[in-house]
Short mmCIF file of C-alpha atoms in Angstrom, two decimals:
data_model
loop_
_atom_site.label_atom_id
_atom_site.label_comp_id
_atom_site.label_asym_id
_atom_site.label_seq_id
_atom_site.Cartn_x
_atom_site.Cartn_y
_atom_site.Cartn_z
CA UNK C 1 16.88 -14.18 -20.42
CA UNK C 2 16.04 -17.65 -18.50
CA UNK C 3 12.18 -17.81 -17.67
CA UNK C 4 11.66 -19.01 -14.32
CA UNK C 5 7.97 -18.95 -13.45
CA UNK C 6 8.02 -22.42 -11.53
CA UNK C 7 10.71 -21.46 -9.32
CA UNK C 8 10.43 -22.19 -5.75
CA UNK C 9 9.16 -19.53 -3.36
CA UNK C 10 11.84 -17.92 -1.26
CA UNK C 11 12.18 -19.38 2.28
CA UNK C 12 12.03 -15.14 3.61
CA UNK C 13 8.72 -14.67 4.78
CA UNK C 14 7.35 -11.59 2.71
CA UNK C 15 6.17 -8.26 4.30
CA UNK C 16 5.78 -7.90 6.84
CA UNK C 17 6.18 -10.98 9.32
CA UNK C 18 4.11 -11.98 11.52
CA UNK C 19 3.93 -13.34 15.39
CA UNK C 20 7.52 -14.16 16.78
CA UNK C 21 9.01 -13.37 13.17
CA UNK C 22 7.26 -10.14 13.04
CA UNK C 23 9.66 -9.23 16.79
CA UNK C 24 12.70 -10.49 16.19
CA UNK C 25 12.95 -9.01 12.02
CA UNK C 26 11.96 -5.51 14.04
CA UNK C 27 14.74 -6.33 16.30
CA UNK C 28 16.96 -6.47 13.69
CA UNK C 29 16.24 -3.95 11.77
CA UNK C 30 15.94 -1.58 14.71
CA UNK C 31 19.82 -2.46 15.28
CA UNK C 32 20.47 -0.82 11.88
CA UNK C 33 19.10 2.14 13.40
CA UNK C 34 21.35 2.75 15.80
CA UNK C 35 24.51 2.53 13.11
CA UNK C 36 22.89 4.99 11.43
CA UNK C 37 22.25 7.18 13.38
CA UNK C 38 25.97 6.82 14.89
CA UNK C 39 26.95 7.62 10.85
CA UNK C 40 25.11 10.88 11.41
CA UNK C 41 25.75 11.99 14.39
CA UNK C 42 29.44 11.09 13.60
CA UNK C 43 28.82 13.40 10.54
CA UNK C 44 28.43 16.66 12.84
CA UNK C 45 30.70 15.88 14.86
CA UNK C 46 33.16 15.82 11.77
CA UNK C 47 31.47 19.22 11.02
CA UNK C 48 32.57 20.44 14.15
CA UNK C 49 29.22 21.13 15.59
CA UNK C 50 28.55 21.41 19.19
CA UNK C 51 28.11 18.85 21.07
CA UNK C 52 24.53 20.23 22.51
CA UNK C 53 23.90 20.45 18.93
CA UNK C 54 24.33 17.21 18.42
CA UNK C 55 22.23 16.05 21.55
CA UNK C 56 19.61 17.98 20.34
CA UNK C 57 20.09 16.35 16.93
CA UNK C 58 20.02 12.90 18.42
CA UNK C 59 16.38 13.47 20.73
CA UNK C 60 14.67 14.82 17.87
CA UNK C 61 15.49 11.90 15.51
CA UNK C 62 14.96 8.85 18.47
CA UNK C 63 11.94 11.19 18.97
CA UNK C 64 10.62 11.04 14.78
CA UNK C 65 11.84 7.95 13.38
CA UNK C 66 11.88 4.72 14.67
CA UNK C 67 8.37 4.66 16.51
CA UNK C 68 5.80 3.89 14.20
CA UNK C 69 4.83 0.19 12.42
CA UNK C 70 8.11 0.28 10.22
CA UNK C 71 6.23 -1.40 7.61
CA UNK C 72 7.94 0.31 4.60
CA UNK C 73 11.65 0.34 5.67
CA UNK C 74 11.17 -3.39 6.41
CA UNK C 75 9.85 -4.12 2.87
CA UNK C 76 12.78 -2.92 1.43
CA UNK C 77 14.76 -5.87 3.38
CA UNK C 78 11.61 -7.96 2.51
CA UNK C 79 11.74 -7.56 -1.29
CA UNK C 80 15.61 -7.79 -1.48
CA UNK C 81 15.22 -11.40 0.03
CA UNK C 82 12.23 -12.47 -2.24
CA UNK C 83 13.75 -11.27 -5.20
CA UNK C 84 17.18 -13.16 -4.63
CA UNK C 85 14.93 -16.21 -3.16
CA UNK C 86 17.18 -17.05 -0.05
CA UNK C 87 18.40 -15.99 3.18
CA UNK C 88 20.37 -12.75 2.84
CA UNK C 89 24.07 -12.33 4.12
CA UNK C 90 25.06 -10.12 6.68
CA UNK C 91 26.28 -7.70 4.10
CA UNK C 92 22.90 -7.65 1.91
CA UNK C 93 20.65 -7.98 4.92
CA UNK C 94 22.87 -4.40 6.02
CA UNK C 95 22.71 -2.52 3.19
CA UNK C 96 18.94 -3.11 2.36
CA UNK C 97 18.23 -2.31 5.80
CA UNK C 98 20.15 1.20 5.48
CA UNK C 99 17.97 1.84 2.10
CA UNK C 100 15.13 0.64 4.60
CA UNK C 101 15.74 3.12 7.19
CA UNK C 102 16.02 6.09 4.23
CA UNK C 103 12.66 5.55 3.28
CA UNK C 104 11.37 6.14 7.12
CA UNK C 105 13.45 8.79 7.10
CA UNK C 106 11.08 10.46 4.23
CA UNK C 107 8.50 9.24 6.18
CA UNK C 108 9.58 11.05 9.73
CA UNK C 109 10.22 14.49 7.76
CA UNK C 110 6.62 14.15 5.87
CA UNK C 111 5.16 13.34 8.99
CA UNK C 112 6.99 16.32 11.18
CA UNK C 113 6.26 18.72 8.08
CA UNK C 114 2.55 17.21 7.75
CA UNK C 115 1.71 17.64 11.35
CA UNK C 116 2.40 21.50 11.44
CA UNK C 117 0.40 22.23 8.09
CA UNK C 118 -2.78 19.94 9.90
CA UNK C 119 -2.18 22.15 13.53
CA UNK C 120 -1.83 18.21 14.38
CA UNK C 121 -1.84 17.49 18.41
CA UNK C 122 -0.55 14.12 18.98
CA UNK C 123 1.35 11.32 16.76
CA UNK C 124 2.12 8.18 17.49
CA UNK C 125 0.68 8.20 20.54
CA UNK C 126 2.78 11.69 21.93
CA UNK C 127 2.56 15.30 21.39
CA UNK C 128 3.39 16.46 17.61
CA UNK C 129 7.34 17.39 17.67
CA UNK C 130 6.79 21.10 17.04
CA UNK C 131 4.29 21.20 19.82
CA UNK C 132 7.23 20.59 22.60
CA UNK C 133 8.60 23.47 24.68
CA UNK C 134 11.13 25.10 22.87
CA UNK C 135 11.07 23.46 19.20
CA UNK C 136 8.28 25.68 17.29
CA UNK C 137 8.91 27.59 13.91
CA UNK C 138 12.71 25.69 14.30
CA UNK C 139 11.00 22.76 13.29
CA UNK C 140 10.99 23.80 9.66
CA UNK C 141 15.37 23.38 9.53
CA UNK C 142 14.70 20.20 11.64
CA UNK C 143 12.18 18.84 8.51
CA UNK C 144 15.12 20.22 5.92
CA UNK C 145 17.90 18.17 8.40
CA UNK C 146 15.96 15.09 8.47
CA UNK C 147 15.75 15.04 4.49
CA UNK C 148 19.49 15.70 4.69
CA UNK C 149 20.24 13.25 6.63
CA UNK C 150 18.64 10.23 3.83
CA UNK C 151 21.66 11.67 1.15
CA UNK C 152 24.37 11.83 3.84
CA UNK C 153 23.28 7.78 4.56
CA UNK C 154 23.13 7.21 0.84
CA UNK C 155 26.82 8.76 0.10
CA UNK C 156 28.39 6.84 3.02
CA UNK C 157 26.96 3.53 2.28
CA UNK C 158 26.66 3.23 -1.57
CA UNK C 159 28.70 6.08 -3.16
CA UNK C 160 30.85 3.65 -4.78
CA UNK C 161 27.99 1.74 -5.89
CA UNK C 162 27.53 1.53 -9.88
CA UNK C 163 23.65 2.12 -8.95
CA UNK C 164 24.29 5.40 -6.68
CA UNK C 165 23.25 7.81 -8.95
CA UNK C 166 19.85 6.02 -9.57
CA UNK C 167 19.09 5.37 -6.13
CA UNK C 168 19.45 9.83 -5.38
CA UNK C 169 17.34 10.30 -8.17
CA UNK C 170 14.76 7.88 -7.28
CA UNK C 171 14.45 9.40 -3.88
CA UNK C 172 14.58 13.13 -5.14
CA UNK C 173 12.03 12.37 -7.75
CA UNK C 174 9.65 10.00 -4.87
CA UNK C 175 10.17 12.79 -2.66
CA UNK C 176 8.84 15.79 -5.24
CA UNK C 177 6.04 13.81 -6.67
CA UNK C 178 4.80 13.12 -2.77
CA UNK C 179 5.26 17.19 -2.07
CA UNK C 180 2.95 17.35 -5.10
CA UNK C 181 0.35 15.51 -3.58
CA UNK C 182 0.54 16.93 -0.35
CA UNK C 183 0.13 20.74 -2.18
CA UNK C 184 -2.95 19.17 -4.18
CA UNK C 185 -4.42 18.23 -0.82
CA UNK C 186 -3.69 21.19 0.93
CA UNK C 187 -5.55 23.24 -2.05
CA UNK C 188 -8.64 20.89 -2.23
CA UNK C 189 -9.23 20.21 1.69
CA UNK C 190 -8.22 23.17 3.91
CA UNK C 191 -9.58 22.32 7.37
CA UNK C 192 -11.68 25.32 8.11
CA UNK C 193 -12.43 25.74 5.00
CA UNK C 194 -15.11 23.60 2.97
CA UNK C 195 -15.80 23.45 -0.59
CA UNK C 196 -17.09 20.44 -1.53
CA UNK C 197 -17.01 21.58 -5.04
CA UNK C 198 -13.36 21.04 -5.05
CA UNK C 199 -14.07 16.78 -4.32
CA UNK C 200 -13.88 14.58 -7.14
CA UNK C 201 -12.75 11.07 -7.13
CA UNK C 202 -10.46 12.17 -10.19
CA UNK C 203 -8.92 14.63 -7.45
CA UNK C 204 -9.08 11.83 -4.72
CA UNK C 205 -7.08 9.77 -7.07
CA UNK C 206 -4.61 12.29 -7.70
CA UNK C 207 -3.88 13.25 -4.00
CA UNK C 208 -3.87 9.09 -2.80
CA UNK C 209 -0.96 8.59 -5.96
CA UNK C 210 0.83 11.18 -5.22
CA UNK C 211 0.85 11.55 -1.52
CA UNK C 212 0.96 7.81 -0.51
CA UNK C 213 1.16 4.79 -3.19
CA UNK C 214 4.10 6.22 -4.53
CA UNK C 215 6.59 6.30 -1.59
CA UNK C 216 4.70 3.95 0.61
CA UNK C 217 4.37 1.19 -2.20
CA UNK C 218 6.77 1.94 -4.93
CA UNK C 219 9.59 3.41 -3.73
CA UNK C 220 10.40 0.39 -1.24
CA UNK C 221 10.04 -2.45 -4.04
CA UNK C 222 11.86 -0.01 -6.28
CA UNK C 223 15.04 0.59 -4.21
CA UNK C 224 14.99 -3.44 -3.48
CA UNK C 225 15.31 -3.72 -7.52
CA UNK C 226 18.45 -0.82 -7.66
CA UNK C 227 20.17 -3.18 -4.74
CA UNK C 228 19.51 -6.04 -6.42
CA UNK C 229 21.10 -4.54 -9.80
CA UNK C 230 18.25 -4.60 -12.04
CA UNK C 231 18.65 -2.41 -14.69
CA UNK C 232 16.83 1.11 -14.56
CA UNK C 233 16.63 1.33 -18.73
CA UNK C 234 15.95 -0.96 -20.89
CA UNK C 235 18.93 -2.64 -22.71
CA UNK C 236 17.00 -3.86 -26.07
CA UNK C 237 13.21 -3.94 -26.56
CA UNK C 238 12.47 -7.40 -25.54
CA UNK C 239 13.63 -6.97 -22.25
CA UNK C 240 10.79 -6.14 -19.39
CA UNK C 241 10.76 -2.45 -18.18
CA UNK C 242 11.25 -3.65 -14.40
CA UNK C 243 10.62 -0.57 -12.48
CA UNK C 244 7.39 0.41 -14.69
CA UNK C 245 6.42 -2.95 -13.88
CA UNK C 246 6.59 -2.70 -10.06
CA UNK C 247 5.07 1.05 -10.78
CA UNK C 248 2.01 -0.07 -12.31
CA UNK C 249 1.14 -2.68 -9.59
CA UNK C 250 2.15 -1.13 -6.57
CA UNK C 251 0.72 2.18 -6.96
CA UNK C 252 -2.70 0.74 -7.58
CA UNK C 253 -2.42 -1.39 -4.52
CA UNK C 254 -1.58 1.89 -3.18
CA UNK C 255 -4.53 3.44 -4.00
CA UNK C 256 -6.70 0.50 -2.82
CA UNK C 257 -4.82 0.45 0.57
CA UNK C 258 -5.70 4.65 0.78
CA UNK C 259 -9.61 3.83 0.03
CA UNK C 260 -9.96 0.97 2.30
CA UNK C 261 -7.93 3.67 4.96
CA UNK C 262 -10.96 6.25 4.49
CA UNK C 263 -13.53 3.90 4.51
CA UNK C 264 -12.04 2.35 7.95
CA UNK C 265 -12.19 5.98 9.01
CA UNK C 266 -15.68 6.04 8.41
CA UNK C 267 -17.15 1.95 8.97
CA UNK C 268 -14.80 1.29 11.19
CA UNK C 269 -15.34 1.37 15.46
CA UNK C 270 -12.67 2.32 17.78
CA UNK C 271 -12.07 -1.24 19.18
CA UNK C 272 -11.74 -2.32 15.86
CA UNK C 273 -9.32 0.54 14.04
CA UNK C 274 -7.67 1.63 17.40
CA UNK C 275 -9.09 5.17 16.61
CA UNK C 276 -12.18 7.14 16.61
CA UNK C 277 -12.69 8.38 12.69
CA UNK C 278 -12.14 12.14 11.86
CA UNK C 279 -12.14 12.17 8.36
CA UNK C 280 -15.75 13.84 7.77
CA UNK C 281 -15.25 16.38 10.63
CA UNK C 282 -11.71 17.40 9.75
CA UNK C 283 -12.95 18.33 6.11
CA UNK C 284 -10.62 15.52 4.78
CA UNK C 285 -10.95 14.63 0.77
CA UNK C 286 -11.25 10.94 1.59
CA UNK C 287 -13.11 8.29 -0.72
CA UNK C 288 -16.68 8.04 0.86
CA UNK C 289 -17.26 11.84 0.73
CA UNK C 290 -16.30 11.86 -2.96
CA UNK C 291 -18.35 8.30 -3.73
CA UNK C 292 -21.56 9.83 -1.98
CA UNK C 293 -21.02 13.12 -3.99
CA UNK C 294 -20.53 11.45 -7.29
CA UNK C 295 -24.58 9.27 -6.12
CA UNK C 296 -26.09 12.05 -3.94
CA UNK C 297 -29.56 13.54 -5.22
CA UNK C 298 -30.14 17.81 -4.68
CA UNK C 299 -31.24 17.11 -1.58
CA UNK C 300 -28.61 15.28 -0.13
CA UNK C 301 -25.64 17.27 -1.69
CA UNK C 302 -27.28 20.40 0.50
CA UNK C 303 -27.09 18.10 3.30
CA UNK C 304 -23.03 17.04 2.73
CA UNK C 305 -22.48 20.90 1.77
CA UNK C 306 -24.17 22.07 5.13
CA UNK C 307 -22.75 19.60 7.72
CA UNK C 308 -19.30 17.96 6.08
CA UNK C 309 -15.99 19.01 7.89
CA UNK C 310 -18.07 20.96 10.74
CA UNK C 311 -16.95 20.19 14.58
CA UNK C 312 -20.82 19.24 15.48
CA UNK C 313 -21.64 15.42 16.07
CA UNK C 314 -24.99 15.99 15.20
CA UNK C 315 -23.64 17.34 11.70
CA UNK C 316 -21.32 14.43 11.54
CA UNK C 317 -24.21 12.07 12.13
CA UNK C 318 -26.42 13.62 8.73
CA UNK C 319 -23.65 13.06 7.09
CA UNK C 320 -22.98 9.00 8.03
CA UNK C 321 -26.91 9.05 7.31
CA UNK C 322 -26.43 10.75 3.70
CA UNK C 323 -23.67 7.98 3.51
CA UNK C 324 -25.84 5.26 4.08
CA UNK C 325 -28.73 6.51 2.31
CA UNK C 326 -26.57 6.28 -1.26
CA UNK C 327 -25.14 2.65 -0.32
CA UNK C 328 -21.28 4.20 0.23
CA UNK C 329 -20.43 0.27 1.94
CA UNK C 330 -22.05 -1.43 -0.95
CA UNK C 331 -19.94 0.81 -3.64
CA UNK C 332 -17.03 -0.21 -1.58
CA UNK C 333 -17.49 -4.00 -1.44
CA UNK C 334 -17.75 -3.71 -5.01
CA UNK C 335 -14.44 -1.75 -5.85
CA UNK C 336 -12.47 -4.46 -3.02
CA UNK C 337 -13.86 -7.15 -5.09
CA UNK C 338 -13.08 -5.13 -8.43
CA UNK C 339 -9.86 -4.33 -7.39
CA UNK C 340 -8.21 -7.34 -6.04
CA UNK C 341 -9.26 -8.86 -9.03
CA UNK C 342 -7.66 -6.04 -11.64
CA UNK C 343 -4.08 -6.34 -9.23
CA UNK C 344 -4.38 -10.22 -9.31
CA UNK C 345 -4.20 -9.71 -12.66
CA UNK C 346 -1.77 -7.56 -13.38
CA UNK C 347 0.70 -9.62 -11.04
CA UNK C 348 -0.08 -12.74 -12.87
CA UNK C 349 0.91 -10.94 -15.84
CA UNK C 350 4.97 -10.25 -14.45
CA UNK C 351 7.49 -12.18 -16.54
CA UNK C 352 9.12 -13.73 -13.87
CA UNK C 353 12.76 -13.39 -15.60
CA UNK C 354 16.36 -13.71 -14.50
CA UNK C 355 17.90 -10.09 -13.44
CA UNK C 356 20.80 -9.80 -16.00
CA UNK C 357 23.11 -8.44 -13.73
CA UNK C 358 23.11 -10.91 -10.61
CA UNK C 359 21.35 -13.81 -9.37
CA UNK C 360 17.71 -12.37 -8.27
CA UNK C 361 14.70 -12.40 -9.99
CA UNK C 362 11.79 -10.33 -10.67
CA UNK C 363 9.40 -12.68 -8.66
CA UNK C 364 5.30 -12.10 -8.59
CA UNK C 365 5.76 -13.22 -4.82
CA UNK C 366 7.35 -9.61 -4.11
CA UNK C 367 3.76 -7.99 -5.25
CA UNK C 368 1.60 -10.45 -3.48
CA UNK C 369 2.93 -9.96 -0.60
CA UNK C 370 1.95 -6.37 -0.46
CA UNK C 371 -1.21 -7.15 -1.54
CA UNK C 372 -2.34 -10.54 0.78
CA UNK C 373 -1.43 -8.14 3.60
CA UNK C 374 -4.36 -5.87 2.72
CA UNK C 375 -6.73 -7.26 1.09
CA UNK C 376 -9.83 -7.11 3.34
CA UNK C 377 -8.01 -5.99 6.10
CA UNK C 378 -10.26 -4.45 8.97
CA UNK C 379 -8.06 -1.62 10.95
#
């Protein structure tokens, strides 16, 4: 297998864009959209199903999927073009943009299903989809058609690929390990129902793994490897294990990107993050409750145990003071500075070696990207 470590960097700009890049690779990919949704839509219809059926079908999916950042159906498209290093065709640019549009799929049906667990009021700037007239405890078939809808995309578009199997299993197994995470959370952090004695940052770890690095982190670099044809086992034992590879660096980005989330939540002003934090009245199992557990004295674990996750700003306010009083923002700037370094290093570590089954490569630029996005981002 050719090393290639001083190849040059692919002319695609990594994920995501920015400024006029940023609007016109939406723009594109948003035109994907609309083909795929005419593939499903032209799927009931071949199922004979009513026409108001199939209105219906079409306002709750324009109404769940395309309108949030996009970020992880676009890295799919993103990674495809940094791992071949060059403009894609028409063709490639297509079908990683349908594998892009799968994963925000997941994403819309986690959300949907997410939002009626949390009694959530708003998303994405409009009322929760189950909170419309009319839609209710019918939401639960919609959650079960929108997960549906990824396979019936999948078997159109790549069943007579050689890497169709693997990509179904990928998403069946991404899409059980998340459920995992989101049981684990429901178990530790009921709303109106604290016990901090559940909190670790062991069980912190586990729900931020399982819940979000996987499928926001790994499963969009991993489906741009199956496209690209890199093999999912290993042919002879000096050949690198690709998609443990991208596992092992992507999931603890993931994890960083989850901790620097919570701690936004909690440092972070409404100019600045676009949103007034919740995490410490809505009883959430976030990072800074769990770091000022793990440093808090008797007297200021009675404090967290009496005010955390209670609807009272004055309650909220002892606990930001029980916060500050254990130095949660100086633990933090410490595990950025700890943790960019540890990623760094594992990314300097890829071998950088030809795919054996087509021209792309298993570039370090792919990780990096992910990473320089975040790293000391501030909402």
């Amino acid at each position: 297998m050719a090393n290639i470590a001083t190849s040059p960097a692919p002319s695609y700009t990594p994920f995501p864009p920015s400024g006029v890049e940023e609007v016109v690779g939406r723009k594109r990919f948003e035109a994907v959209y609309t083909v795929v949704l005419d593939d499903l839509l032209d799927n009931f219809r071949k199922h004979n199903m009513p026409e108001k059926v199939i209105e219906y079908c079409l306002h709750s999916m324009n109404y769940n999927v395309p309108g949030g950042k996009l970020n992880r159906g676009l890295s799919v498209v993103d990674s495809v073009a940094i791992l071949k290093g060059r403009e894609l065709t028409d063709e490639e640019y297509f079908k990683a943009a349908v594998l892009g549009w799968t994963v925000e799929w997941m994403q819309a049906y986690f959300l949907v299903a997410d939002d009626i667990m949390d009694s959530s009021i708003t998303r994405r700037g409009q009322p929760c989809w189950y909170l419309l007239e009319g839609i209710g405890s019918r939401v639960i078939n919609e959650v079960l058609i929108m997960e549906g809808a990824i396979f019936q995309l999948i078997r159109k578009h790549f069943r007579t690929e050689p890497f169709y199997v693997d990509i179904i299993d990928l998403l069946h197994e991404v899409t059980y390990q998340t459920e995992m995470g989101q049981l684990v959370d429901l178990i530790t952090a009921p709303e109106n129902n604290v016990d901090l004695s559940k909190f670790s940052l062991a069980r912190h770890s586990t729900i931020v793994v399982y819940k979000t690095a996987i499928y926001s982190f790994y499963l969009p670099v991993a489906l741009a490897l199956l496209l690209c044809g890199f093999p999912v086992e290993k042919r002879n034992e000096s050949d690198p294990d690709y998609f443990k590879i991208a596992l092992d660096i992507l999931v603890p980005i993931g994890e960083y990107f989850q901790i620097q989330d919570d701690y936004l939540d909690y440092s972070g002003t409404p100019e600045q993050i676009g949103k007034i934090g919740t995490d410490i009245v809505d009883n959430k199992c976030s990072w800074c409750i769990n770091t000022a557990l793990a440093r808090a004295n008797p007297t200021q674990r009675a404090i967290l145990d009496a005010n955390y996750g209670r609807k009272d700003l004055e309650a909220e306010a002892r606990v930001r003071e029980v916060f500050c009083e254990v130095g949660v923002d100086a633990v933090y700037v410490e595990y950025e500075a700890q943790s960019y370094a540890r990623i760094n290093a594992l990314i300097d570590a890829v071998p950088e070696v030809q795919n054996p089954n087509g021209d792309a490569v298993l570039r370090r630029t792919v990780f990096r990207a992910f990473l320089d996005k975040i790293y000391k981002r501030t909402k």
